[in-house]
PDB file of C-alpha atoms in Angstrom:
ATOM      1  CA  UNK A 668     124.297  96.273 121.073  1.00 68.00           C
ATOM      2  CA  UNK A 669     124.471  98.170 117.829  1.00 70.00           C
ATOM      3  CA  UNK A 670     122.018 101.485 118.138  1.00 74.00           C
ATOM      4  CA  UNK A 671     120.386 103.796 115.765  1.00 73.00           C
ATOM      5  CA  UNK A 672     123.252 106.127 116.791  1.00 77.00           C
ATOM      6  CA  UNK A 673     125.457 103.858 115.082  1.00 77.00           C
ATOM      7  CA  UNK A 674     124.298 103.143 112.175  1.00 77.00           C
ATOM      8  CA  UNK A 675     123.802 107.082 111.296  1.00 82.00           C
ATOM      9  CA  UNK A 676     127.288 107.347 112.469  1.00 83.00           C
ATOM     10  CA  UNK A 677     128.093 104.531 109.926  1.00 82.00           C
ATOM     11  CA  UNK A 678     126.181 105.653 106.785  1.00 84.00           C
ATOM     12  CA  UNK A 679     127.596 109.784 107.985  1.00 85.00           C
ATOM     13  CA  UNK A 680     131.128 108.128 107.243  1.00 85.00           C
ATOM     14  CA  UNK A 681     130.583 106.479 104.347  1.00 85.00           C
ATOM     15  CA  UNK A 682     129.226 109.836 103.250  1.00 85.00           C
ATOM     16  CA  UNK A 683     131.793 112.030 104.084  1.00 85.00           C
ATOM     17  CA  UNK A 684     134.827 109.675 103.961  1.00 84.00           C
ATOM     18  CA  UNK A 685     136.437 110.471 107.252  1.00 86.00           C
ATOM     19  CA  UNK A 686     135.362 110.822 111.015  1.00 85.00           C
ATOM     20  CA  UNK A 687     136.123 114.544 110.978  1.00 87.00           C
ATOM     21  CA  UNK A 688     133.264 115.181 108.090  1.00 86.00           C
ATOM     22  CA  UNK A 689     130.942 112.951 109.639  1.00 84.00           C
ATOM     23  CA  UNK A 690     131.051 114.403 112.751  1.00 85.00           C
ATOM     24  CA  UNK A 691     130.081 117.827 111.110  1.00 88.00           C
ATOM     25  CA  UNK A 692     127.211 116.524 109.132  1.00 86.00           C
ATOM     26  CA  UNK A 693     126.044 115.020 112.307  1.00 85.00           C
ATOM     27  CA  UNK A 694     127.010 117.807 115.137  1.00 87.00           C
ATOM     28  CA  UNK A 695     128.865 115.742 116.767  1.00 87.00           C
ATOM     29  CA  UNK A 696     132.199 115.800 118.406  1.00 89.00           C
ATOM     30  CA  UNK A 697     135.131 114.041 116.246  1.00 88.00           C
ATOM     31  CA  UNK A 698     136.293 111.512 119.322  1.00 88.00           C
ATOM     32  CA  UNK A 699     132.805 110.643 119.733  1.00 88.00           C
ATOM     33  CA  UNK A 700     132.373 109.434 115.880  1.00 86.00           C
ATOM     34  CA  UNK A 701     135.684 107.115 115.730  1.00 86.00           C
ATOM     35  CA  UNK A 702     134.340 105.830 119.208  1.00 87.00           C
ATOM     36  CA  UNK A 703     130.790 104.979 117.603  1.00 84.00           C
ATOM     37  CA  UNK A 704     132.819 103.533 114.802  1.00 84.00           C
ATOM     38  CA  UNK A 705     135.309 101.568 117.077  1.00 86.00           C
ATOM     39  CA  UNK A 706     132.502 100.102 119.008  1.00 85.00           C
ATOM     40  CA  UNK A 707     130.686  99.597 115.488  1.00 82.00           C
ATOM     41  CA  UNK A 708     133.127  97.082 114.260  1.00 83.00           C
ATOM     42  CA  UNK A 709     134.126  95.200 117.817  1.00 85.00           C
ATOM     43  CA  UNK A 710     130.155  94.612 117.920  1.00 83.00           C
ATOM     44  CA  UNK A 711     129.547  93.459 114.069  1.00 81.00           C
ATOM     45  CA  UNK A 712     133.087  91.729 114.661  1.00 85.00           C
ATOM     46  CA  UNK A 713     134.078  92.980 111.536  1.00 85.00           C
ATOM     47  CA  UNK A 714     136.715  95.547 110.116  1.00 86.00           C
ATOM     48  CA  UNK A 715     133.755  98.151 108.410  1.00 85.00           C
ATOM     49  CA  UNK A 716     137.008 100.669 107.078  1.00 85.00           C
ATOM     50  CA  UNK A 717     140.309 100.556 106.014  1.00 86.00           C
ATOM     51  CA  UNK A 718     142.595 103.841 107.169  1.00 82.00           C
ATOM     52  CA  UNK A 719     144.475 105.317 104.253  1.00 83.00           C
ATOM     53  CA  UNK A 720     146.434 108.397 104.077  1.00 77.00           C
ATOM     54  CA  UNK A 721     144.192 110.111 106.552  1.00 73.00           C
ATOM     55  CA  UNK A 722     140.712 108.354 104.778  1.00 84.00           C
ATOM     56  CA  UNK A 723     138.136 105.989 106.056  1.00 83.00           C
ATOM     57  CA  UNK A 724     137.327 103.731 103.304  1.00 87.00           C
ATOM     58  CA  UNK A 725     134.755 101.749 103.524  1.00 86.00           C
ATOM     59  CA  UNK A 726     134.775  97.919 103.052  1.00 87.00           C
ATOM     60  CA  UNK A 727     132.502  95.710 101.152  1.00 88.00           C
ATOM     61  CA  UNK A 728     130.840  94.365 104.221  1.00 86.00           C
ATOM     62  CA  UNK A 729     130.515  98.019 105.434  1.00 84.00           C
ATOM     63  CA  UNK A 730     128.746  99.169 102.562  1.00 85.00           C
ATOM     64  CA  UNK A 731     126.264  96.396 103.039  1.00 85.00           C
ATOM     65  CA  UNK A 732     125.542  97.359 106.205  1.00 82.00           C
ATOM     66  CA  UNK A 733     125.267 100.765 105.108  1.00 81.00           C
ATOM     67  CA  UNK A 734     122.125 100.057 102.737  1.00 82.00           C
ATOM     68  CA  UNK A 735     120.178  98.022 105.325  1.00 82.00           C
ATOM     69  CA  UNK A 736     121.172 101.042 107.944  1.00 77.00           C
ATOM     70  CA  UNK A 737     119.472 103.134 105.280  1.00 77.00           C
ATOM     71  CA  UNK A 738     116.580 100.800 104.574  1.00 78.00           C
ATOM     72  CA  UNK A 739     116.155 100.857 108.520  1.00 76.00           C
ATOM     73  CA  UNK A 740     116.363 104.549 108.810  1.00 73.00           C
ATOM     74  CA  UNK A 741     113.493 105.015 106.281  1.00 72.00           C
ATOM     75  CA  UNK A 742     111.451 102.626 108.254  1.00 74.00           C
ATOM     76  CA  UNK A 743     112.145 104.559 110.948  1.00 73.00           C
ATOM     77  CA  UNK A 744     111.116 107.791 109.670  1.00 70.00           C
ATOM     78  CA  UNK A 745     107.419 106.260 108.703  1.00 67.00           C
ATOM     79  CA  UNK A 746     106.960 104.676 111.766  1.00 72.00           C
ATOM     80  CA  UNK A 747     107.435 107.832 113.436  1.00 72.00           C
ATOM     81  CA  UNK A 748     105.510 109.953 111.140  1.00 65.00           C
ATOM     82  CA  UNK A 749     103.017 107.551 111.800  1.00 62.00           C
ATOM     83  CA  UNK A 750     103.126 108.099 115.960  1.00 68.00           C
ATOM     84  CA  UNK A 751     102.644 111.898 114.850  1.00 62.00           C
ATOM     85  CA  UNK A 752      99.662 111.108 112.501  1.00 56.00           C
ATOM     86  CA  UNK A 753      98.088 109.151 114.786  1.00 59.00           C
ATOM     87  CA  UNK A 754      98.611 111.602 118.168  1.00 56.00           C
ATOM     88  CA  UNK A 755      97.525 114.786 116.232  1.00 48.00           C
ATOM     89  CA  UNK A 756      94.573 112.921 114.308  1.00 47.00           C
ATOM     90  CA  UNK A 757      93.420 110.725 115.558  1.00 49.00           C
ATOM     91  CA  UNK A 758      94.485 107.773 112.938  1.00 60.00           C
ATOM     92  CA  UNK A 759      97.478 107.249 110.217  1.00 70.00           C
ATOM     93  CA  UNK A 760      97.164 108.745 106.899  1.00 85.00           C
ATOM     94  CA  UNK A 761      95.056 107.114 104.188  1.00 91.00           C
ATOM     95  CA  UNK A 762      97.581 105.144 101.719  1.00 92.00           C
ATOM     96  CA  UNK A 763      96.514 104.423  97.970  1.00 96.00           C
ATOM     97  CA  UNK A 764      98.101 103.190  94.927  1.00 96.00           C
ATOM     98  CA  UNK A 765      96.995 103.249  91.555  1.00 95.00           C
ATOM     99  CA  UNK A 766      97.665 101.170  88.566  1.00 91.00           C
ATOM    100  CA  UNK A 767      98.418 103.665  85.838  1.00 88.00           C
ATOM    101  CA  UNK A 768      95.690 103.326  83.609  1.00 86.00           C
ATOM    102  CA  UNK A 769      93.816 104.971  86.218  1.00 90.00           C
ATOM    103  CA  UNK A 770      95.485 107.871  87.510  1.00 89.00           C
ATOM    104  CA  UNK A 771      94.280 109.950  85.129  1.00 85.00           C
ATOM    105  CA  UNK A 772      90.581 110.012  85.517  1.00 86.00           C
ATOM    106  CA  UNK A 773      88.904 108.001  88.186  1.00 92.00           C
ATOM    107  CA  UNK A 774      90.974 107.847  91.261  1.00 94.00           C
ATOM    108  CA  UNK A 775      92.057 111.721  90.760  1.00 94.00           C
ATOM    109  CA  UNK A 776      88.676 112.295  90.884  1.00 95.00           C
ATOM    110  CA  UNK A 777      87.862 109.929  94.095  1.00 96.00           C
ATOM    111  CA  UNK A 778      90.837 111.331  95.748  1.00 96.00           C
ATOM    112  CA  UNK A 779      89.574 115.087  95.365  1.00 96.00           C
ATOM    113  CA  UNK A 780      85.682 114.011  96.909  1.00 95.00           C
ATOM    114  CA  UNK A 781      87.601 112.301  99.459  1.00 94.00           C
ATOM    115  CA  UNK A 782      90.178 115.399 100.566  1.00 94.00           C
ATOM    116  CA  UNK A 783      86.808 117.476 100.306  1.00 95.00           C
ATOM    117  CA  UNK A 784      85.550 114.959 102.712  1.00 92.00           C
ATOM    118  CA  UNK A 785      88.156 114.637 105.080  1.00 89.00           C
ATOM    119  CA  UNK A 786      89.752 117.569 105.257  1.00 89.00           C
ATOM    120  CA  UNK A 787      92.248 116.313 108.621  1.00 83.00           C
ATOM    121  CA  UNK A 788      93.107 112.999 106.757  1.00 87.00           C
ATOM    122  CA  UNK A 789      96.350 112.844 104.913  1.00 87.00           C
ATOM    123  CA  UNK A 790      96.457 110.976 101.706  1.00 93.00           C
ATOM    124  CA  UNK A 791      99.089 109.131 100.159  1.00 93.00           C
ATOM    125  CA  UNK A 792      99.027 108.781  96.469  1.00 95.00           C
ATOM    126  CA  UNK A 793     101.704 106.347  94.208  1.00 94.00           C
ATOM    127  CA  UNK A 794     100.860 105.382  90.952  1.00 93.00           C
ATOM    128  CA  UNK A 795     102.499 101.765  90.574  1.00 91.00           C
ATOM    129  CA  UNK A 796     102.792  99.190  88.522  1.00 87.00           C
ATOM    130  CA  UNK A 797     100.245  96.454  88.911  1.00 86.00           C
ATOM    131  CA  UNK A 798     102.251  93.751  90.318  1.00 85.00           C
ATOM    132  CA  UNK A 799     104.092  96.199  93.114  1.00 89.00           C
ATOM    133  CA  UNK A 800     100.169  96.898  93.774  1.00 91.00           C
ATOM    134  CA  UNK A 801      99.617  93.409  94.393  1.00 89.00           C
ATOM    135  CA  UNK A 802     103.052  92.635  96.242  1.00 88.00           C
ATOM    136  CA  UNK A 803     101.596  95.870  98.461  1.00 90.00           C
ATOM    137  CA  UNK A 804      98.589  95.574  99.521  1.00 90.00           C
ATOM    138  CA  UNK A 805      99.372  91.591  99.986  1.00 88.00           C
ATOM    139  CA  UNK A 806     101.682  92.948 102.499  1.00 86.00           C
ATOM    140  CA  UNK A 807      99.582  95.721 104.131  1.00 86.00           C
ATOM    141  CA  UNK A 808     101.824  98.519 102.702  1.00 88.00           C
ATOM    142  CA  UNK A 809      99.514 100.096 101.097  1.00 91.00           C
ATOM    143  CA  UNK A 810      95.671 100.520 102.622  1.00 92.00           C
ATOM    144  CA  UNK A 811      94.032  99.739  98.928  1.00 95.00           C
ATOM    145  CA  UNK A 812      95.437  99.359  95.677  1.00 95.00           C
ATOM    146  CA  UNK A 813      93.086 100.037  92.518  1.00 95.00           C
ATOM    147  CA  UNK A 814      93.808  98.133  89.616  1.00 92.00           C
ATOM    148  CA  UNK A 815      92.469  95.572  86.696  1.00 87.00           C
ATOM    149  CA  UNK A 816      91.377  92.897  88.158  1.00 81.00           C
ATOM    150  CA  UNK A 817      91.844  88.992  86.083  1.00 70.00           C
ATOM    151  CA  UNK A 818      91.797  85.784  88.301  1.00 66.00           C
ATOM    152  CA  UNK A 819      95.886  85.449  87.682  1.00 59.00           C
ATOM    153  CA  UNK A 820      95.716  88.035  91.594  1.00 55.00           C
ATOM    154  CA  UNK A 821      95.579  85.542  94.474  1.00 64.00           C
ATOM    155  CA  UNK A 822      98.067  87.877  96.737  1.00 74.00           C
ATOM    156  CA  UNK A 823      95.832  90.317  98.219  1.00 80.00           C
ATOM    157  CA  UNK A 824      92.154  90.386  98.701  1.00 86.00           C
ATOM    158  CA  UNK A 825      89.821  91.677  95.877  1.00 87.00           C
ATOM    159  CA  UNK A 826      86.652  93.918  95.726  1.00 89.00           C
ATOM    160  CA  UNK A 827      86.008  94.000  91.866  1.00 90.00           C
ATOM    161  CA  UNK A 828      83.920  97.455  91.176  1.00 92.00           C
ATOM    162  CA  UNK A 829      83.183  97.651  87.421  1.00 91.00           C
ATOM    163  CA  UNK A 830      83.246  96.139  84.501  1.00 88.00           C
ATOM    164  CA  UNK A 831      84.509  98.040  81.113  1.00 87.00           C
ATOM    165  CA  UNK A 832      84.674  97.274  77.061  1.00 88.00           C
ATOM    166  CA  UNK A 833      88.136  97.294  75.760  1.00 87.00           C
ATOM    167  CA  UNK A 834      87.506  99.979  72.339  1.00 88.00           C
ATOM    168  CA  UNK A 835      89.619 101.073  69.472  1.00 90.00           C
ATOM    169  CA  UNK A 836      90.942 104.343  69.251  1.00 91.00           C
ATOM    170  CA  UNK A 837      92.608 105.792  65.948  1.00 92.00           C
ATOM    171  CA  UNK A 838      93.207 108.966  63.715  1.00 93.00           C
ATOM    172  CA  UNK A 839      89.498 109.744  61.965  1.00 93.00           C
ATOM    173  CA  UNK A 840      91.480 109.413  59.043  1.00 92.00           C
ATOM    174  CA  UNK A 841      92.680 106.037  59.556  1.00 92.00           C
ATOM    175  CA  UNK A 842      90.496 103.512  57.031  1.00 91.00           C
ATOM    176  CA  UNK A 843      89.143 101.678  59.714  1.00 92.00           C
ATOM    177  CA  UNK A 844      87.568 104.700  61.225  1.00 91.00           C
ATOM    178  CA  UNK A 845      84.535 104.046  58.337  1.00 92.00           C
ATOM    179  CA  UNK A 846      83.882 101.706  60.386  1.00 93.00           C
ATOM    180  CA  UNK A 847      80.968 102.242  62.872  1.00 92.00           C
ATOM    181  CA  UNK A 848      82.043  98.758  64.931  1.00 93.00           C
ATOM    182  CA  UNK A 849      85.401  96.885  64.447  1.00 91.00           C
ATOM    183  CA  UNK A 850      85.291  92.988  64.013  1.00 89.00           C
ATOM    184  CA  UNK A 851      87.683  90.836  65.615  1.00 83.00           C
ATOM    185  CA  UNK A 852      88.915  89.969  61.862  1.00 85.00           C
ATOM    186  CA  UNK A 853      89.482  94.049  61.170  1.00 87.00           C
ATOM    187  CA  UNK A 854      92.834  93.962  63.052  1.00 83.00           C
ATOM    188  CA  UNK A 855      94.232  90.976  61.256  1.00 82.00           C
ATOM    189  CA  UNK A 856      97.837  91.955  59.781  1.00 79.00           C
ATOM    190  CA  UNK A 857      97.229  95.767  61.305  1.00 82.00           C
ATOM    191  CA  UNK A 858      99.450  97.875  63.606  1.00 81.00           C
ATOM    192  CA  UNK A 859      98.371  97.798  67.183  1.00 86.00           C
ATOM    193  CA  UNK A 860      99.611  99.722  70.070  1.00 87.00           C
ATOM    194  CA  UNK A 861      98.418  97.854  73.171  1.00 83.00           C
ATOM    195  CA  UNK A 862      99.297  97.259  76.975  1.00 82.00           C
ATOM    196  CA  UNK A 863     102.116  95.929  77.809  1.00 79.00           C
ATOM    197  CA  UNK A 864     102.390  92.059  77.631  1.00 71.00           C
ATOM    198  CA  UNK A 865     103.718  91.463  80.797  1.00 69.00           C
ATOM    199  CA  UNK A 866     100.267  92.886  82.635  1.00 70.00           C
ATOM    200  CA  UNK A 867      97.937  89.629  82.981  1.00 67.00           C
ATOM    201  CA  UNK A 868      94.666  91.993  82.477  1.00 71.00           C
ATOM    202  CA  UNK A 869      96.726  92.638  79.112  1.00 74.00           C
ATOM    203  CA  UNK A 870      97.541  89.109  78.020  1.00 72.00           C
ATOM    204  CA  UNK A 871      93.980  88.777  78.624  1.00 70.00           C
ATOM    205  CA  UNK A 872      93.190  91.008  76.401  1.00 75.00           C
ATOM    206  CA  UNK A 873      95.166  89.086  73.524  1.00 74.00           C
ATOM    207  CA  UNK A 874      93.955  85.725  74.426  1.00 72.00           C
ATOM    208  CA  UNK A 875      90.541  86.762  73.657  1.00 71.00           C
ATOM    209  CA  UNK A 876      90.898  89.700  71.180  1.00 68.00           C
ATOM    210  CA  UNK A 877      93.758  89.590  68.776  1.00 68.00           C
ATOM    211  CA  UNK A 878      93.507  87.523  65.437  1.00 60.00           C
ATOM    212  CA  UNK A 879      95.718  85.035  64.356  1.00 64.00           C
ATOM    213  CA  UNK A 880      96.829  84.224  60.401  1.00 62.00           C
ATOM    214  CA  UNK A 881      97.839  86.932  59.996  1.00 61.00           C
ATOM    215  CA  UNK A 882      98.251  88.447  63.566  1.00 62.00           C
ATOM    216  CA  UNK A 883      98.447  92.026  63.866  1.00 63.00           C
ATOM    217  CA  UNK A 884     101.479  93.444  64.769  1.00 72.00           C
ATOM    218  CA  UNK A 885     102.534  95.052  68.154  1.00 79.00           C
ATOM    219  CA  UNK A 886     104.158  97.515  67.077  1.00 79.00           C
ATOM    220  CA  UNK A 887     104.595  99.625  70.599  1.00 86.00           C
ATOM    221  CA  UNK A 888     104.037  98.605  74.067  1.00 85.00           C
ATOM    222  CA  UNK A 889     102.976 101.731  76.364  1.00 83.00           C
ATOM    223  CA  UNK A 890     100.818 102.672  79.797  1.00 81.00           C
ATOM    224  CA  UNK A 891      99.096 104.201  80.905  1.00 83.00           C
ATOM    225  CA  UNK A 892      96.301 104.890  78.222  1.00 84.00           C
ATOM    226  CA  UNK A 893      96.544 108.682  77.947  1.00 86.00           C
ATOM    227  CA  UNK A 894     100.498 107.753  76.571  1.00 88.00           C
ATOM    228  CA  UNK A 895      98.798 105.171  73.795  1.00 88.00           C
ATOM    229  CA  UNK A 896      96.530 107.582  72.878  1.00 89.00           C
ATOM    230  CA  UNK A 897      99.128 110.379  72.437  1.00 90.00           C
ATOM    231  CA  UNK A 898     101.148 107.792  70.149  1.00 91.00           C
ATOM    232  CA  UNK A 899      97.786 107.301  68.285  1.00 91.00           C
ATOM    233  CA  UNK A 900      97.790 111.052  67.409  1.00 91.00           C
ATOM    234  CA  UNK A 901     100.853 110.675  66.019  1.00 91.00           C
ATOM    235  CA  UNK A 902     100.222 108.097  63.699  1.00 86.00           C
ATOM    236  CA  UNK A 903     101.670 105.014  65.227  1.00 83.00           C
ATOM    237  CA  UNK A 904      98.600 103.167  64.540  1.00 86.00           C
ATOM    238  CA  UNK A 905      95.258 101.722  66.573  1.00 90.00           C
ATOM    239  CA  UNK A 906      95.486 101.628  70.426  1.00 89.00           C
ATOM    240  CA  UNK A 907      93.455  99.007  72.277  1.00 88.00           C
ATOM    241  CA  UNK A 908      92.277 100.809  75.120  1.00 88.00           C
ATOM    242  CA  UNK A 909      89.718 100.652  78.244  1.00 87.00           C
ATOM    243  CA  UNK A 910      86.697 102.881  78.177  1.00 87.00           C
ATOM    244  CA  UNK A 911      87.847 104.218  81.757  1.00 87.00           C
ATOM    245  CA  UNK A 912      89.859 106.542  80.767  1.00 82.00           C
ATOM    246  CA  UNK A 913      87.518 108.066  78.136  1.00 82.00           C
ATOM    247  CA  UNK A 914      84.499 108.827  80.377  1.00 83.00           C
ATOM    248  CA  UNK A 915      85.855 111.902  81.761  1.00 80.00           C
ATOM    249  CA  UNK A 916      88.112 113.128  79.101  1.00 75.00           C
ATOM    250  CA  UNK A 917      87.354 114.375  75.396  1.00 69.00           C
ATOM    251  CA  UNK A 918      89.144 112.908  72.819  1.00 79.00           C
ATOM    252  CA  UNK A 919      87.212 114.036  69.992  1.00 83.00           C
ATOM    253  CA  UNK A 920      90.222 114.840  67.805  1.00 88.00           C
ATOM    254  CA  UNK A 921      89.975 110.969  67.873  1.00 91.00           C
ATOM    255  CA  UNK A 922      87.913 108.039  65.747  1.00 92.00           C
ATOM    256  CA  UNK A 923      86.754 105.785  69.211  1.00 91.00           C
ATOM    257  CA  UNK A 924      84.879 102.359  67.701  1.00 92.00           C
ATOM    258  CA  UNK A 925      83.550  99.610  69.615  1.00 91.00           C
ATOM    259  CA  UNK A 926      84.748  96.119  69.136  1.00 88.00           C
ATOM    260  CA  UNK A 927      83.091  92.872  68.547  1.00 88.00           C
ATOM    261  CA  UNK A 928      83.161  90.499  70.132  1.00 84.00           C
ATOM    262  CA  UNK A 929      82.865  92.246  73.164  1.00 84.00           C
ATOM    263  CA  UNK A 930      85.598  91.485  75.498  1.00 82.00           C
ATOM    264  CA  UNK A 931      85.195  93.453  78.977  1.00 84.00           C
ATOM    265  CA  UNK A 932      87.905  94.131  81.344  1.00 85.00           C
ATOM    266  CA  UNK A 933      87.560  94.937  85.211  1.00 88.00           C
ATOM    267  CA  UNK A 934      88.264  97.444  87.901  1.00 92.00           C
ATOM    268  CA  UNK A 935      88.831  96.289  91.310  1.00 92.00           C
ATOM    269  CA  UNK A 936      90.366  96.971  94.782  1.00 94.00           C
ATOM    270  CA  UNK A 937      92.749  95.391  96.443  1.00 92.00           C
ATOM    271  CA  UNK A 938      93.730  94.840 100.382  1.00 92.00           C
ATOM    272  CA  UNK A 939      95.595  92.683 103.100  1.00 89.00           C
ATOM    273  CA  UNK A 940      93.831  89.434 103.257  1.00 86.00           C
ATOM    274  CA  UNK A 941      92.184  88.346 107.023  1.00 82.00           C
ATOM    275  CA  UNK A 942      92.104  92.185 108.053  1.00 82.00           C
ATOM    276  CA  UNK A 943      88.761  94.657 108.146  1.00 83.00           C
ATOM    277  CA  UNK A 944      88.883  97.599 105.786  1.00 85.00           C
ATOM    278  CA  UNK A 945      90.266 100.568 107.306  1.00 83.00           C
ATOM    279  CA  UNK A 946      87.252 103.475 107.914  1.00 85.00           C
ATOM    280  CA  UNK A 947      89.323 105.254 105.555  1.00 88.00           C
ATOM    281  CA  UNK A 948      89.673 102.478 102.974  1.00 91.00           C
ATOM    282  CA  UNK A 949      86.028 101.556 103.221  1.00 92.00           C
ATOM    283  CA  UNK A 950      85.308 105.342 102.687  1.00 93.00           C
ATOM    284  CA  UNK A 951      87.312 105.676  99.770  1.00 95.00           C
ATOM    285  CA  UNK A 952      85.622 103.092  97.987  1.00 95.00           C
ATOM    286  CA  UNK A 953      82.311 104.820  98.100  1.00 95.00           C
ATOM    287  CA  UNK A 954      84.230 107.553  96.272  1.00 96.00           C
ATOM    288  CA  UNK A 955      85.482 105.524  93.612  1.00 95.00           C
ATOM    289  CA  UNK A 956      82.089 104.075  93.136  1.00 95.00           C
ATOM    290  CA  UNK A 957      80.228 107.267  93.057  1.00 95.00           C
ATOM    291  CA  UNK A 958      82.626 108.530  90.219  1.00 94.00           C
ATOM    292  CA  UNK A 959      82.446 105.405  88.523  1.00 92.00           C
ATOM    293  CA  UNK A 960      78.244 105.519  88.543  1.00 91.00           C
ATOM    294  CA  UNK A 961      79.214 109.351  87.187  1.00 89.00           C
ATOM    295  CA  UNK A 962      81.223 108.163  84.195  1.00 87.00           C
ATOM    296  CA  UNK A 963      78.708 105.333  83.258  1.00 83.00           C
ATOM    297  CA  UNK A 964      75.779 107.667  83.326  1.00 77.00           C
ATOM    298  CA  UNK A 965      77.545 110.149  81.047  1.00 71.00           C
ATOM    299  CA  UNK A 966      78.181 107.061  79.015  1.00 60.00           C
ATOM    300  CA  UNK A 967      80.891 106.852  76.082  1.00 55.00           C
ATOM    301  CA  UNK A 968      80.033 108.033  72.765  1.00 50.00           C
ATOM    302  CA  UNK A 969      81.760 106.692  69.781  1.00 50.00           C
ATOM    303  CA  UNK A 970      83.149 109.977  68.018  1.00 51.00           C
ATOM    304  CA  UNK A 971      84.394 110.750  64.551  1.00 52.00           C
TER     305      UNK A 971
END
């Protein structure tokens, strides 16, 4: 039976490229790593290394091996972390992704209340792209994911939160900041900066707000928002943003102009299907939806 032991001795070799080396890294004795080695291959059945001029080189099938050992030890390590988390606390730690257009304002925001709340629960906090979100939280990897929600998201469960406008953001000396409200028709044959395409919340956005004859042109394709509206400031164009990330931040070196028609985008949750909320998860959202009722009563004004 192959053991943990094992494969540390295995990946220590690899490493170090000889029995002596991996027996230091490990603080072990050198007769009991080329043991752990010997009984390595007559279990896998397998040569793992070929012995040349005093080296242990590893074989193809070894190094194989090697990555799932390493894949396994990293499993390991959560699992026990998790043991610990849940002997000294009572419960695991509290893990959260965030789709980047939202890491900069909202869920920084829900995470502090929440800390401030909790002050024994540990918090995990990746920003990830949407899909890994989804592939995530389908899988009960994560606790909640927050991203834009479209109807193209059957993997995981989804608590939609709130809605927002998708808004035009450019240089006040841009010509179409004379503007008071863009029309559809303003961005015909213009330079956009947008979301990337590959985002369905994005392609939405196209579908339903981009002109055709003559289509604008997408000039760059960026996330999250605070990035597009950097590239705005430097003259690359319009951005087509959501008003998310302006509630709590001031742009006002920036022309912001509502577009017509409206097209809305939305802000959801997402969890393991067939499974309760965790107290922690359930908690969390409260946050998010207190700072989200903060941002919509302070409202967005259209500057410049």
């Amino acid at each position: 039976m192959i053991s943990s032991r094992h494969l540390q001795v295995l990946a220590a070799v690899i490493r170090q490229g000889s029995a002596t080396g991996a027996a230091a890294e490990l603080n072990l004795s050198q007769p009991t790593v080329s043991k752990a080695v010997k009984r390595l291959e007559d279990v896998a059945g397998m040569r793992l290394f070929e012995r040349i001029e005093g080296r242990l080189r590893p074989t193809a099938e070894a190094v194989i091996l090697a990555r799932e050992a390493e894949r396994l030890s990293e499993e390991m390590t959560a699992f026990q972390s998790l043991v610990t988390d849940i002997r000294n606390r009572g419960g695991g730690p509290f893990r959260l992704a965030t789709a980047p257009a939202f890491s900069a304002t909202i869920v920084p925001r829900a995470v502090v209340a929440m800390a401030a709340a909790n002050p024994d629960l540990r918090i995990l906090v990746n920003v990830e792209a949407p899909p890994l979100i989804l592939e995530n939280a389908a899988s009960g990897r994560i606790d909640l994911g927050v991203v834009h929600y479209t109807e193209e998201e059957p993997l995981a469960a989804t608590v939609p939160l709130s809605s927002g406008r998708i808004i035009a953001i450019m240089r006040p000396d841009h010509e179409l900041a004379a503007k008071a409200v863009l029309q559809r028709e303003d961005l015909k044959g213009r330079a956009l900066i947008a979301y990337r395409g590959n985002l369905p919340f994005a392609r939405s956005i196209r579908e339903r707000l981009i002109p055709d004859d003559p289509a604008p042109t997408i000039s760059i394709e960026a996330e999250p928002t605070t990035l597009l509206r950097d590239l705005v400031r430097l003259g690359s164009g319009i951005a087509l943003v959501d008003e998310f990330s302006l509630w709590f931040e001031q742009w006002s070196d920036l022309a912001v102009r509502p577009i017509k028609p409206a097209v809305e985008v939305m802000m959801a949750v997402v969890h393991v299907r067939g499974r309760p909320l965790t107290t922690a998860a359930s908690t969390f959202i409260t946050h998010l939806e207190e700072v989200i009722a903060r941002g919509r009563k302070s409202g967005l004004s259209m500057r410049r």
